[in-house]
Coordinates of N, CA and C in Angstrom, one line a residue:
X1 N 0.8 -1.2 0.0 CA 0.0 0.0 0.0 C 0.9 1.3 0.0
X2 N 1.9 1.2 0.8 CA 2.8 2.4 1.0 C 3.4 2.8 -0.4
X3 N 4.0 1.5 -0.9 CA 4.7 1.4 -2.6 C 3.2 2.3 -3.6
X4 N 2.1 2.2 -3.7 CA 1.1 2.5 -4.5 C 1.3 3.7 -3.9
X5 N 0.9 5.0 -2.7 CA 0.8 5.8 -2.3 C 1.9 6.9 -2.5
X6 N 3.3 6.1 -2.4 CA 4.4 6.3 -3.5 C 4.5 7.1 -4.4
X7 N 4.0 6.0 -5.1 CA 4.2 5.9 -6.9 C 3.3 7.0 -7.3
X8 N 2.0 7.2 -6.6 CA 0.7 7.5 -7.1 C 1.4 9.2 -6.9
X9 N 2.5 9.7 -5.9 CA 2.7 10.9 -5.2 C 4.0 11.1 -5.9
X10 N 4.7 10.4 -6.3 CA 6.0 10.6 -7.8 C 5.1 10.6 -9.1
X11 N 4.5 10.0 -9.3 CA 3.6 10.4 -10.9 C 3.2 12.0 -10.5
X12 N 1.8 11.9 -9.3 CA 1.4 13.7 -9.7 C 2.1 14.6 -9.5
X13 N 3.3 14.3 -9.0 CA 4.6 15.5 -8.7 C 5.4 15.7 -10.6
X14 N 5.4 14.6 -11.0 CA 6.0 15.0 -12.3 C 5.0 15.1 -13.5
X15 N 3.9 14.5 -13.4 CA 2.7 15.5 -14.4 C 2.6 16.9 -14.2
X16 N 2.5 17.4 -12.5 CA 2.7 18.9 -12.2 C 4.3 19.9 -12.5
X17 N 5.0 19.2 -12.7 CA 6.6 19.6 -13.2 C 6.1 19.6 -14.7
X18 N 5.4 18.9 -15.5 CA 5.5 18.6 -17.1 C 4.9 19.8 -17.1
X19 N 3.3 19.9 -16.5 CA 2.2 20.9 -16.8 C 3.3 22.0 -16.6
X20 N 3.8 22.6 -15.7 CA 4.7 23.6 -15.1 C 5.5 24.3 -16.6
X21 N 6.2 22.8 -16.9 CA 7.1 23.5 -17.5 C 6.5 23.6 -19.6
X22 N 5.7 22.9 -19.2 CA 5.1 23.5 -20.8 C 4.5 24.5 -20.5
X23 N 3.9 25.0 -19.7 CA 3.5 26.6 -19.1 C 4.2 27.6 -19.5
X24 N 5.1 27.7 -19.2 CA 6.7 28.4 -18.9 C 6.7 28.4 -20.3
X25 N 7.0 27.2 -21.3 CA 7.7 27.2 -22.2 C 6.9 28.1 -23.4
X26 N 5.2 27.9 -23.1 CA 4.7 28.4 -24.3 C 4.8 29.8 -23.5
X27 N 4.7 29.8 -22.3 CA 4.3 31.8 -22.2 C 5.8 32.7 -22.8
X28 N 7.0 31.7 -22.5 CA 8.0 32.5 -23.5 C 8.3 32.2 -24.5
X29 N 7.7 31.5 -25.5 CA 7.3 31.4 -27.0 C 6.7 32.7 -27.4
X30 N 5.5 32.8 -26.3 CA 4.7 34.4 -26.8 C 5.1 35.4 -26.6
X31 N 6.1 35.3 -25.4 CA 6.4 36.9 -25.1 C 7.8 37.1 -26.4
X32 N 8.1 36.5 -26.5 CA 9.2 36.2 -27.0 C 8.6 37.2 -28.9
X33 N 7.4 36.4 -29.0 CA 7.0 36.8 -30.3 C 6.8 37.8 -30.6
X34 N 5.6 38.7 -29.1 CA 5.1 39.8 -28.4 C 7.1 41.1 -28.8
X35 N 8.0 40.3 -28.0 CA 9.0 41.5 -27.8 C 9.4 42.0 -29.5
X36 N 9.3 40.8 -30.3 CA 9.6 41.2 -31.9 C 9.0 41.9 -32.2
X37 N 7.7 41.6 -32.0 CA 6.6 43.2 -32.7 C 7.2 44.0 -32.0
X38 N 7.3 44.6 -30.9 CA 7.6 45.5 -30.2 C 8.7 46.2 -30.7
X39 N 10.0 45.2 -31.0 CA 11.2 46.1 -30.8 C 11.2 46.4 -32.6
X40 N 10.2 45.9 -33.6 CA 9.7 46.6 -34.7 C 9.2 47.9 -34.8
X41 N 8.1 47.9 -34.2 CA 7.2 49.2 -33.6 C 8.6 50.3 -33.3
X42 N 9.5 50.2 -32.4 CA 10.2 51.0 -32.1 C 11.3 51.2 -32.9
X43 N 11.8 50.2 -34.2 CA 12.4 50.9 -35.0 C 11.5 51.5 -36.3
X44 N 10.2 51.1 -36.3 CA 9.9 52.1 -37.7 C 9.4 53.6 -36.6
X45 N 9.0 53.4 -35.5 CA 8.4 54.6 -34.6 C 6.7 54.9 -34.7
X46 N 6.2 53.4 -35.4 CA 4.8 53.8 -35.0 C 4.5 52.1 -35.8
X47 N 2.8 52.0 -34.7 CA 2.7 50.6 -35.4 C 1.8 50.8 -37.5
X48 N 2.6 50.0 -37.5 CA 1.5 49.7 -39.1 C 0.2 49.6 -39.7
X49 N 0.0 48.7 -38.8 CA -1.6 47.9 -39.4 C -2.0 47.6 -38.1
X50 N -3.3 48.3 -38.2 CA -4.3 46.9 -36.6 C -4.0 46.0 -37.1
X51 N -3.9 45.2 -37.9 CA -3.5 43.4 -37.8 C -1.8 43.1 -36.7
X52 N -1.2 44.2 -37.0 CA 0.2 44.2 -36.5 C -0.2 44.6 -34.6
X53 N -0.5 45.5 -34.5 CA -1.4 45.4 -33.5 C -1.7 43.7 -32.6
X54 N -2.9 43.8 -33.6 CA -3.5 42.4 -32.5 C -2.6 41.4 -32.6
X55 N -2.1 41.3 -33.6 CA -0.9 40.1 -33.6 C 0.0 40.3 -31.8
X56 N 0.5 41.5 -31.7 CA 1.6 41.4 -31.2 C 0.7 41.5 -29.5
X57 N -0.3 41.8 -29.4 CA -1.4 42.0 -27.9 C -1.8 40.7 -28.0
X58 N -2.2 39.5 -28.9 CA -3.1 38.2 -28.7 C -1.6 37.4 -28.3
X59 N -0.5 38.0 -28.6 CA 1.0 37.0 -28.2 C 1.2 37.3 -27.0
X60 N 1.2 38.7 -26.4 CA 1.7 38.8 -24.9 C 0.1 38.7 -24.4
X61 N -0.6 38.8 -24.5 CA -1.9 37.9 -24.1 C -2.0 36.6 -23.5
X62 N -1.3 36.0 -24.1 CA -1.4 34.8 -24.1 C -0.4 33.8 -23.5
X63 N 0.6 35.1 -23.4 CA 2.1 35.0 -22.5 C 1.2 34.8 -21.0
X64 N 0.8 36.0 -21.0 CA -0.1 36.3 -19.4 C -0.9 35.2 -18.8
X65 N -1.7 34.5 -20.0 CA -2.5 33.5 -19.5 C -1.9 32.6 -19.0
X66 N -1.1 31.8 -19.8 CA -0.1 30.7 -19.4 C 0.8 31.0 -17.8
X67 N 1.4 32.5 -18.0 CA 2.0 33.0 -16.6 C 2.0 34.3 -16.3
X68 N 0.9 34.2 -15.7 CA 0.1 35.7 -14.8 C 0.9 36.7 -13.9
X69 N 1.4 35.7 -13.6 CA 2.5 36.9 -12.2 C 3.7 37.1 -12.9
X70 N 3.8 36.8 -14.2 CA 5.5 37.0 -14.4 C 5.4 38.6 -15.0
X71 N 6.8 39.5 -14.4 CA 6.8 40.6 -14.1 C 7.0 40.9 -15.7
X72 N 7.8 40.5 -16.4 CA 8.1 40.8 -17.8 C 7.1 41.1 -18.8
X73 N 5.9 39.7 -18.5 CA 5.0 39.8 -19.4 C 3.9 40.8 -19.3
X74 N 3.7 41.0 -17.7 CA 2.8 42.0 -17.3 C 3.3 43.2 -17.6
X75 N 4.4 43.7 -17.7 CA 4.6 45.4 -18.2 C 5.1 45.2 -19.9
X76 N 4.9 44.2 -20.6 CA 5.2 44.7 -21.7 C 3.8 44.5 -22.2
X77 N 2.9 43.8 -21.9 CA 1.4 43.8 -21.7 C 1.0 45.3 -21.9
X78 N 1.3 45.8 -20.7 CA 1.0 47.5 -20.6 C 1.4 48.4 -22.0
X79 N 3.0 47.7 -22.1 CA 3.8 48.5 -23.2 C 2.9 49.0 -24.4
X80 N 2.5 47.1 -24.9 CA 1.9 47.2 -26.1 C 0.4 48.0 -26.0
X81 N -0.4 48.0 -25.0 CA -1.7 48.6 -24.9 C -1.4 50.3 -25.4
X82 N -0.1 50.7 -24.4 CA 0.0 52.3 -24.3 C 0.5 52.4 -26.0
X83 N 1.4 51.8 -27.2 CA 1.2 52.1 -28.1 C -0.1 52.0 -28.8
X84 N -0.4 50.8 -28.6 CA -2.0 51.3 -29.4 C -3.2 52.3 -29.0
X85 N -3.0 52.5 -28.0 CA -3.4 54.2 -27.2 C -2.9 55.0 -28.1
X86 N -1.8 55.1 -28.3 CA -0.7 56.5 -28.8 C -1.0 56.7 -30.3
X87 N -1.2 55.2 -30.4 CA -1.1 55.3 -32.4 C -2.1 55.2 -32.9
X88 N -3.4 54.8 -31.8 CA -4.8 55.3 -32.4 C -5.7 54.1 -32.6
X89 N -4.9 53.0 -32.2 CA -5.3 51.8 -32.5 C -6.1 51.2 -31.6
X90 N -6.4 51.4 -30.4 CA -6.8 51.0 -28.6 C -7.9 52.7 -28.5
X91 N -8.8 52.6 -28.0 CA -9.6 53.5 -27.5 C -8.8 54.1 -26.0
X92 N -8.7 55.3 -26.0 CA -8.0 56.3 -24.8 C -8.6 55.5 -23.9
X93 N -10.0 55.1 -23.4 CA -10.5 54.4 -21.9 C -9.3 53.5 -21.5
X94 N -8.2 52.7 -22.2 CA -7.8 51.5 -21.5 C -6.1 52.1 -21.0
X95 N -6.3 53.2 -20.6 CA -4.6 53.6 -20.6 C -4.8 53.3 -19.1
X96 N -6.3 53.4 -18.1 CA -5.7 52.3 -17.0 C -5.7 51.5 -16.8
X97 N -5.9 50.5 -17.7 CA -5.2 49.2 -17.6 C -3.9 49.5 -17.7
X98 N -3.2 50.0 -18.6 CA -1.6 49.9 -18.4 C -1.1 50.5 -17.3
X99 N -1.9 51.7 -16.6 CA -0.9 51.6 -15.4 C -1.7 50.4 -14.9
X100 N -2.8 49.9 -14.7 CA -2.6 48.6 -13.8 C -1.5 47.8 -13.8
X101 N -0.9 47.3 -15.5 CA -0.5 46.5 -15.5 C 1.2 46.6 -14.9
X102 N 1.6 47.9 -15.3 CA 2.9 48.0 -14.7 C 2.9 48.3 -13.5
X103 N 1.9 48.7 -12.5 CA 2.2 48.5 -11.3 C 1.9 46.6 -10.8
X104 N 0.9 46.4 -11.5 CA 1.2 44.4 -11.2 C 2.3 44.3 -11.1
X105 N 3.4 44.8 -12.4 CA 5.1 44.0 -12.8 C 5.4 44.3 -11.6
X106 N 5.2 45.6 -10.8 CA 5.8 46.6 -10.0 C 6.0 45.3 -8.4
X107 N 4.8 45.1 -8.2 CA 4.2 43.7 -7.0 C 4.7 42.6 -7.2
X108 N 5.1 41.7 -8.7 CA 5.6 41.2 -8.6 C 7.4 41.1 -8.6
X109 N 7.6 41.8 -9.0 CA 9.5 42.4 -8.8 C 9.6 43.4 -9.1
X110 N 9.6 44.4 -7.1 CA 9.6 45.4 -6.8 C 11.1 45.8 -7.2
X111 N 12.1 45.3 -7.5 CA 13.2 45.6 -7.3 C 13.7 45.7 -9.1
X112 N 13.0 45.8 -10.0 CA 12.8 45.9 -11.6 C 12.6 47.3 -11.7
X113 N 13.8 48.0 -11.8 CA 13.1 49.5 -12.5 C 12.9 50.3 -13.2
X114 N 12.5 49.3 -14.4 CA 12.1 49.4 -15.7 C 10.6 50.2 -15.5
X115 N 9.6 49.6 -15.2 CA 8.8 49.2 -14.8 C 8.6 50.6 -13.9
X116 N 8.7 51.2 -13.0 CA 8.7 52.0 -12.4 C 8.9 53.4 -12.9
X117 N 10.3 53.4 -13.7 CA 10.1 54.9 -14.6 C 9.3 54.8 -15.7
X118 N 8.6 53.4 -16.3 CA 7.3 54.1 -17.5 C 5.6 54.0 -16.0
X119 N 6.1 54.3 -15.3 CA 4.8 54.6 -14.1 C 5.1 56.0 -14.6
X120 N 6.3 56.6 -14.2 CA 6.5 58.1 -13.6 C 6.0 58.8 -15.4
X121 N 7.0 58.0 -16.3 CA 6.3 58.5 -18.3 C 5.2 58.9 -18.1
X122 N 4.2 57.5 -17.5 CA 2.4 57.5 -17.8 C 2.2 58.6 -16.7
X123 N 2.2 58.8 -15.7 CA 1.9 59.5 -14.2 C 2.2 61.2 -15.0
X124 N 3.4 61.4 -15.7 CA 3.6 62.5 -16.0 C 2.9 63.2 -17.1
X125 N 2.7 61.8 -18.3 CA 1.8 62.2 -19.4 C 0.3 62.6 -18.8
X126 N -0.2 61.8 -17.9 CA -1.5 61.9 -17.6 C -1.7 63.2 -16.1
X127 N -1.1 63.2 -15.8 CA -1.3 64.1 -14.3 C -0.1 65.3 -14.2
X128 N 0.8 65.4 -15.0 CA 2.1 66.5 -14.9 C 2.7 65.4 -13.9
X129 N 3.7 66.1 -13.5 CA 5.2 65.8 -12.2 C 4.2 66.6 -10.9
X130 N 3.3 65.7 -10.6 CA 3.1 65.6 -9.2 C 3.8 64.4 -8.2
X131 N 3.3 64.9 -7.2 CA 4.2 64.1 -5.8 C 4.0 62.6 -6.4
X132 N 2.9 61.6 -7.0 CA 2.6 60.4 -7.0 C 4.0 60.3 -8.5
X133 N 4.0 60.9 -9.6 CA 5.2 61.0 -10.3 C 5.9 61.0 -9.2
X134 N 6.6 61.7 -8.8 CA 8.3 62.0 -8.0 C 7.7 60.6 -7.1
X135 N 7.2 59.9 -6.7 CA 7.4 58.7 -6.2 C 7.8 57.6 -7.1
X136 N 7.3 57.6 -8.1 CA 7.8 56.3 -9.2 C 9.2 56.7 -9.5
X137 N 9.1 58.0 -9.9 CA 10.8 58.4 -9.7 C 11.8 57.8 -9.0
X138 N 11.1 58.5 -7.7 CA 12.0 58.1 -6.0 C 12.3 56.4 -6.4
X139 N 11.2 55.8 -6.8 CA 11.7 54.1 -6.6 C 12.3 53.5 -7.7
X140 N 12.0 54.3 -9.1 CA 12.8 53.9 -9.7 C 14.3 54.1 -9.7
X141 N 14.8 55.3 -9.2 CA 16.2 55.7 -8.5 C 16.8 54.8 -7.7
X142 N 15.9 54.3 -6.9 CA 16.2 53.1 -5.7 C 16.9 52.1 -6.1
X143 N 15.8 51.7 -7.0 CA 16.4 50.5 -7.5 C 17.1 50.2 -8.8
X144 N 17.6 51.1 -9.0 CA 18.0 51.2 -10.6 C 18.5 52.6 -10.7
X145 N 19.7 52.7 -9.7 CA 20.5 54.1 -9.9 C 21.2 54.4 -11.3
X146 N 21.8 53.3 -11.8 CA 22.8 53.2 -12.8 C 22.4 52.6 -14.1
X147 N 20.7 52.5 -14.0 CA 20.1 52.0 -15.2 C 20.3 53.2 -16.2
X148 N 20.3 52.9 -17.0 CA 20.3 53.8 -18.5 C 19.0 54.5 -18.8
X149 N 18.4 53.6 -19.1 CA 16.6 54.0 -19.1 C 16.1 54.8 -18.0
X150 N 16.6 54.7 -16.7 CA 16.1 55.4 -15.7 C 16.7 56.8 -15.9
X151 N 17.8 56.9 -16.0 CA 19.0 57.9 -16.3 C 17.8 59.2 -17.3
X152 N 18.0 58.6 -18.6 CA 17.1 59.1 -19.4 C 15.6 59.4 -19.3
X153 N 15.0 58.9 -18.2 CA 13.5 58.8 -18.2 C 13.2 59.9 -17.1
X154 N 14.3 60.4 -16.3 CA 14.7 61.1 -15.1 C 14.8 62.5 -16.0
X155 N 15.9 62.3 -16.8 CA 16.1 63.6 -17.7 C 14.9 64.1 -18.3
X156 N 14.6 63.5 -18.7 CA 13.3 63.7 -19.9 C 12.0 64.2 -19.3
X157 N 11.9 63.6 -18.0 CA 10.8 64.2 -17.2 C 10.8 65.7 -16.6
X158 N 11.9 65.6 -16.4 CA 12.3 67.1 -15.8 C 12.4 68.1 -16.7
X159 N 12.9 67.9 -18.0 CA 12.9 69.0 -19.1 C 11.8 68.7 -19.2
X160 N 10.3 68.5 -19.3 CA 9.1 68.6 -19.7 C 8.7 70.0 -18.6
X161 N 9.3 69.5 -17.5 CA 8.1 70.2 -16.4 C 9.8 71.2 -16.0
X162 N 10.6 71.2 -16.9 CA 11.8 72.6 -16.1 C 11.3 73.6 -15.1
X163 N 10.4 74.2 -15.8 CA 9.2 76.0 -15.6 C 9.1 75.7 -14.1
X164 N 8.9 74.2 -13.5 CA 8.2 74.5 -12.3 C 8.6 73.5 -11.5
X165 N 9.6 73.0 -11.8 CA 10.3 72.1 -10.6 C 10.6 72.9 -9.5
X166 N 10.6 72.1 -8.4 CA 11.1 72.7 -7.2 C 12.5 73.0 -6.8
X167 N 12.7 73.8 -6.3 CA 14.7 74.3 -6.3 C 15.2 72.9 -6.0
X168 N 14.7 72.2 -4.7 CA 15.0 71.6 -4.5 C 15.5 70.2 -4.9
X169 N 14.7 70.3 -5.9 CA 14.7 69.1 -6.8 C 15.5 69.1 -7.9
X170 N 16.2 70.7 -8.3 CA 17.0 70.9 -9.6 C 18.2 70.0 -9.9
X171 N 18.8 69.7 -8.5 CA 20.1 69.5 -8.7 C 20.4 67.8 -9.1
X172 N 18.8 67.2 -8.9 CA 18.7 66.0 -9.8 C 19.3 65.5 -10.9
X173 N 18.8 67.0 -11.7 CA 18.4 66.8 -13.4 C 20.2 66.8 -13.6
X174 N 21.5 68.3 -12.7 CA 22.6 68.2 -13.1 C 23.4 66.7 -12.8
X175 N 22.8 66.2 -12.4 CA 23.7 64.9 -11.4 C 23.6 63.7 -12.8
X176 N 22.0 63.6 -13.2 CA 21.7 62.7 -14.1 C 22.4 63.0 -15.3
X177 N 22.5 63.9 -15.8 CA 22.9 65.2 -16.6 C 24.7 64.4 -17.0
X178 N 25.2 64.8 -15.7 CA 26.3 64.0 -16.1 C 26.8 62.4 -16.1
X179 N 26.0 62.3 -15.6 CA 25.8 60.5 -16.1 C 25.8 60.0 -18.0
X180 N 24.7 61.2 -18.2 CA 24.2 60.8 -19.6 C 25.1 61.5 -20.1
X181 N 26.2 62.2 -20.3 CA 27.1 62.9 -21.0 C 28.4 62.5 -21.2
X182 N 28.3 60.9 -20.3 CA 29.3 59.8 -20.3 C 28.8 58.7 -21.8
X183 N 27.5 58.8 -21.7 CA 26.9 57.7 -22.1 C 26.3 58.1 -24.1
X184 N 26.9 58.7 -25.1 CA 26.7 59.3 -26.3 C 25.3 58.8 -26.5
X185 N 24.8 57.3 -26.4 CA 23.9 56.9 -27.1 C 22.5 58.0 -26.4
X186 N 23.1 57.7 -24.8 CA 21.8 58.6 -23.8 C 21.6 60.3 -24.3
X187 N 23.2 60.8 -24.0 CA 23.0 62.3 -24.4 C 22.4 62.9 -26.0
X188 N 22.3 61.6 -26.8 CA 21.8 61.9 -28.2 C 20.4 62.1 -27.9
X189 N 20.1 61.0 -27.1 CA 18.3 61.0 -27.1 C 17.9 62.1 -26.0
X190 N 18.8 62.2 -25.2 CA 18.2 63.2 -24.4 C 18.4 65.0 -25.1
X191 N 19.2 65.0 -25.6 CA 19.7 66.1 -26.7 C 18.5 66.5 -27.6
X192 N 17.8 65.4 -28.4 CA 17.0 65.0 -29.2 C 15.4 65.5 -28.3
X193 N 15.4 64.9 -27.3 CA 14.2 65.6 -26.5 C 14.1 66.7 -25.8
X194 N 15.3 67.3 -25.8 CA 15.5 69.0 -25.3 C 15.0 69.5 -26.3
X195 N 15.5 69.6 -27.5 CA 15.5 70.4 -28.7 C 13.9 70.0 -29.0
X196 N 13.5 68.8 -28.7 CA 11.3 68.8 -29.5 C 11.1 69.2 -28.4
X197 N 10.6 69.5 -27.1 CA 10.2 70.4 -25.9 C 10.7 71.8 -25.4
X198 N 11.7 72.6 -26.6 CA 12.4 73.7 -26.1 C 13.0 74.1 -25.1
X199 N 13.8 73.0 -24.4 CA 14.5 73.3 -23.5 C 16.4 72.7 -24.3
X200 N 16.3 73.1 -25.3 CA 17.7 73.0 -25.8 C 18.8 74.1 -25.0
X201 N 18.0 75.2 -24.7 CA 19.4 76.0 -24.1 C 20.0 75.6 -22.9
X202 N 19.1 74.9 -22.5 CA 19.3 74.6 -20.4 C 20.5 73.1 -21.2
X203 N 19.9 72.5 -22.3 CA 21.5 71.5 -22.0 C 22.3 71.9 -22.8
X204 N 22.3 72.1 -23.8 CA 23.8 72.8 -24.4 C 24.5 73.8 -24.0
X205 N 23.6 74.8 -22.7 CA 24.6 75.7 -21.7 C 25.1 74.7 -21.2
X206 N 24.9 73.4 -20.8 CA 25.4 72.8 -19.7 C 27.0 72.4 -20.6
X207 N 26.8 71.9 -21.8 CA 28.2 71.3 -22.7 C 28.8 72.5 -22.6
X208 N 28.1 73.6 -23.2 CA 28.9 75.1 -23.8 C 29.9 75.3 -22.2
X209 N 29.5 75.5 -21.2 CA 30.1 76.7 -20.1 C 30.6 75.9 -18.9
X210 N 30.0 74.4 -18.8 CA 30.9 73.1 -18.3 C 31.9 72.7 -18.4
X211 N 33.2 72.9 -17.8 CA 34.5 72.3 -18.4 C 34.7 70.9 -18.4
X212 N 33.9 70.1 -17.3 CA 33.7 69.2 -17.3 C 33.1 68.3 -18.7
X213 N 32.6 68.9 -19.7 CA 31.6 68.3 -20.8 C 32.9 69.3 -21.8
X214 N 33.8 69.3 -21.7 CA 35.0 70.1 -22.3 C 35.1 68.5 -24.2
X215 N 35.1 67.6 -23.8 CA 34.9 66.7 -25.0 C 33.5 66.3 -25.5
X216 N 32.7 66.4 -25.3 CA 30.9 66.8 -25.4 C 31.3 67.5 -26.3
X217 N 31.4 68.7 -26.0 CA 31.6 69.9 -27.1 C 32.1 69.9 -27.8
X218 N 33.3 69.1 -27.8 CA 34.1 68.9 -29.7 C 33.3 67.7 -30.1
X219 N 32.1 66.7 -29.5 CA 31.7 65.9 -30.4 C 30.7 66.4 -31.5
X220 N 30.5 65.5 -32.4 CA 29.4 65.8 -33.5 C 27.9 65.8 -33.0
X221 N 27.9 65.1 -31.8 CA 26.4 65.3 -31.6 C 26.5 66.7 -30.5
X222 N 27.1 67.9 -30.1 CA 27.3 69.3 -29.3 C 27.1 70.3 -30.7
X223 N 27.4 69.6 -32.1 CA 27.7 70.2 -33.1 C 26.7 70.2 -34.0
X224 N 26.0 68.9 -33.7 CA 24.7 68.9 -34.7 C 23.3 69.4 -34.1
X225 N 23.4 68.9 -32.9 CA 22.3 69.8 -31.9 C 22.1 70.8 -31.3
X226 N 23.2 71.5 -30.9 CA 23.7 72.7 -29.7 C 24.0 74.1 -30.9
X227 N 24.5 73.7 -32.0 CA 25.1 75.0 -33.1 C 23.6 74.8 -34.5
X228 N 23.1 74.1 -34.3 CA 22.2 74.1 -35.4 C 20.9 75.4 -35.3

């Protein structure tokens, strides 16, 4: 009897490892498919077709179903909703679902701070740089001091709202400022979003009259953005 009770408790231990792991395997088949559309979408800069669309939402869809709590699938879930918001394809009502969904990633790996600075993006597009922003901020900082994306999403937020930051808060933007002045690929994009929100002078004073940004200034991107 023991031997049957056994056997019977090693079989549904490894049907539940099988189920498990074909789980797993198809939800990153989809996300996997899901990230292709995506990182498409972001080299042409806008989606194509609603068919390209639902293709790439029925993949991380379906990521989610297979595995619900996994933090990856739930904020690129969000990702893909907020472009079809943006590009016309999704009806404006569902942009809270995406913050739902990137605060879910947020619950299930608080320490991901990816995830945290597109809270502060959405929080800022929808509400300005209020205190609940400067919180997604605050935690994306926390946990992702040295992330790149954060770096940038820090910059970017603050030249939106320059006019009315708090003194207090200025000395943020110089600190990140020179992070990204290390980093050509960051200071291009961040350069690139001075100059479309009219705050080009606040960063090319900073290359121009900084001795520290003394090789900034002889590059081609101080030359093509800063003198144009």
């Amino acid at each position: 009897m023991k031997n049957k009770i056994v056997i019977a408790f090693l079989m549904l231990a490894t049907l539940s490892t099988m189920v498990f792991a074909f789980s797993w395997g198809m939800a990153n088949v989809w996300y996997f498919s899901a990230s292709y559309e995506l990182d498409e979408w972001t080299k042409k800069g806008s989606i194509q077709t609603q068919a390209d669309y639902e293709s790439a939402y029925d993949a991380i869809a379906k990521a989610v179903a297979y595995d619900p709590t996994h933090p990856h699938y739930l904020h690129m879930q969000g990702r893909i909703v907020l472009w079809g918001i943006n590009d016309g394809f999704v009806e404006r009502a569902r942009i809270d679902e995406v913050k739902a969904l990137y605060l879910a990633s947020t619950q299930q790996r608080a320490s991901w701070p990816i995830p945290w600075i597109d809270l502060a993006y959405l929080n800022n597009a929808e509400q300005g740089l209020n205190q609940e922003t400067w919180s997604y901020i605050d935690q994306a900082l926390l946990v992702g001091p040295f992330e790149h994306a954060v770096t940038q999403g820090v910059l970017e937020i603050m030249l939106t709202n320059w006019g009315t930051i708090e003194p207090s808060r200025a000395p943020l933007f110089f600190e990140h400022f020179a992070v990204a002045a290390k980093q050509p690929k960051i200071l291009k994009a961040v350069l690139v979003y001075a100059v479309a929100v009219g705050r080009k002078n606040l960063v090319c004073s900073q290359l121009k009259f900084d001795k520290e940004y003394k090789a900034q200034k002889e590059s081609w991107l101080y030359k093509k953005y800063c003198r144009a």
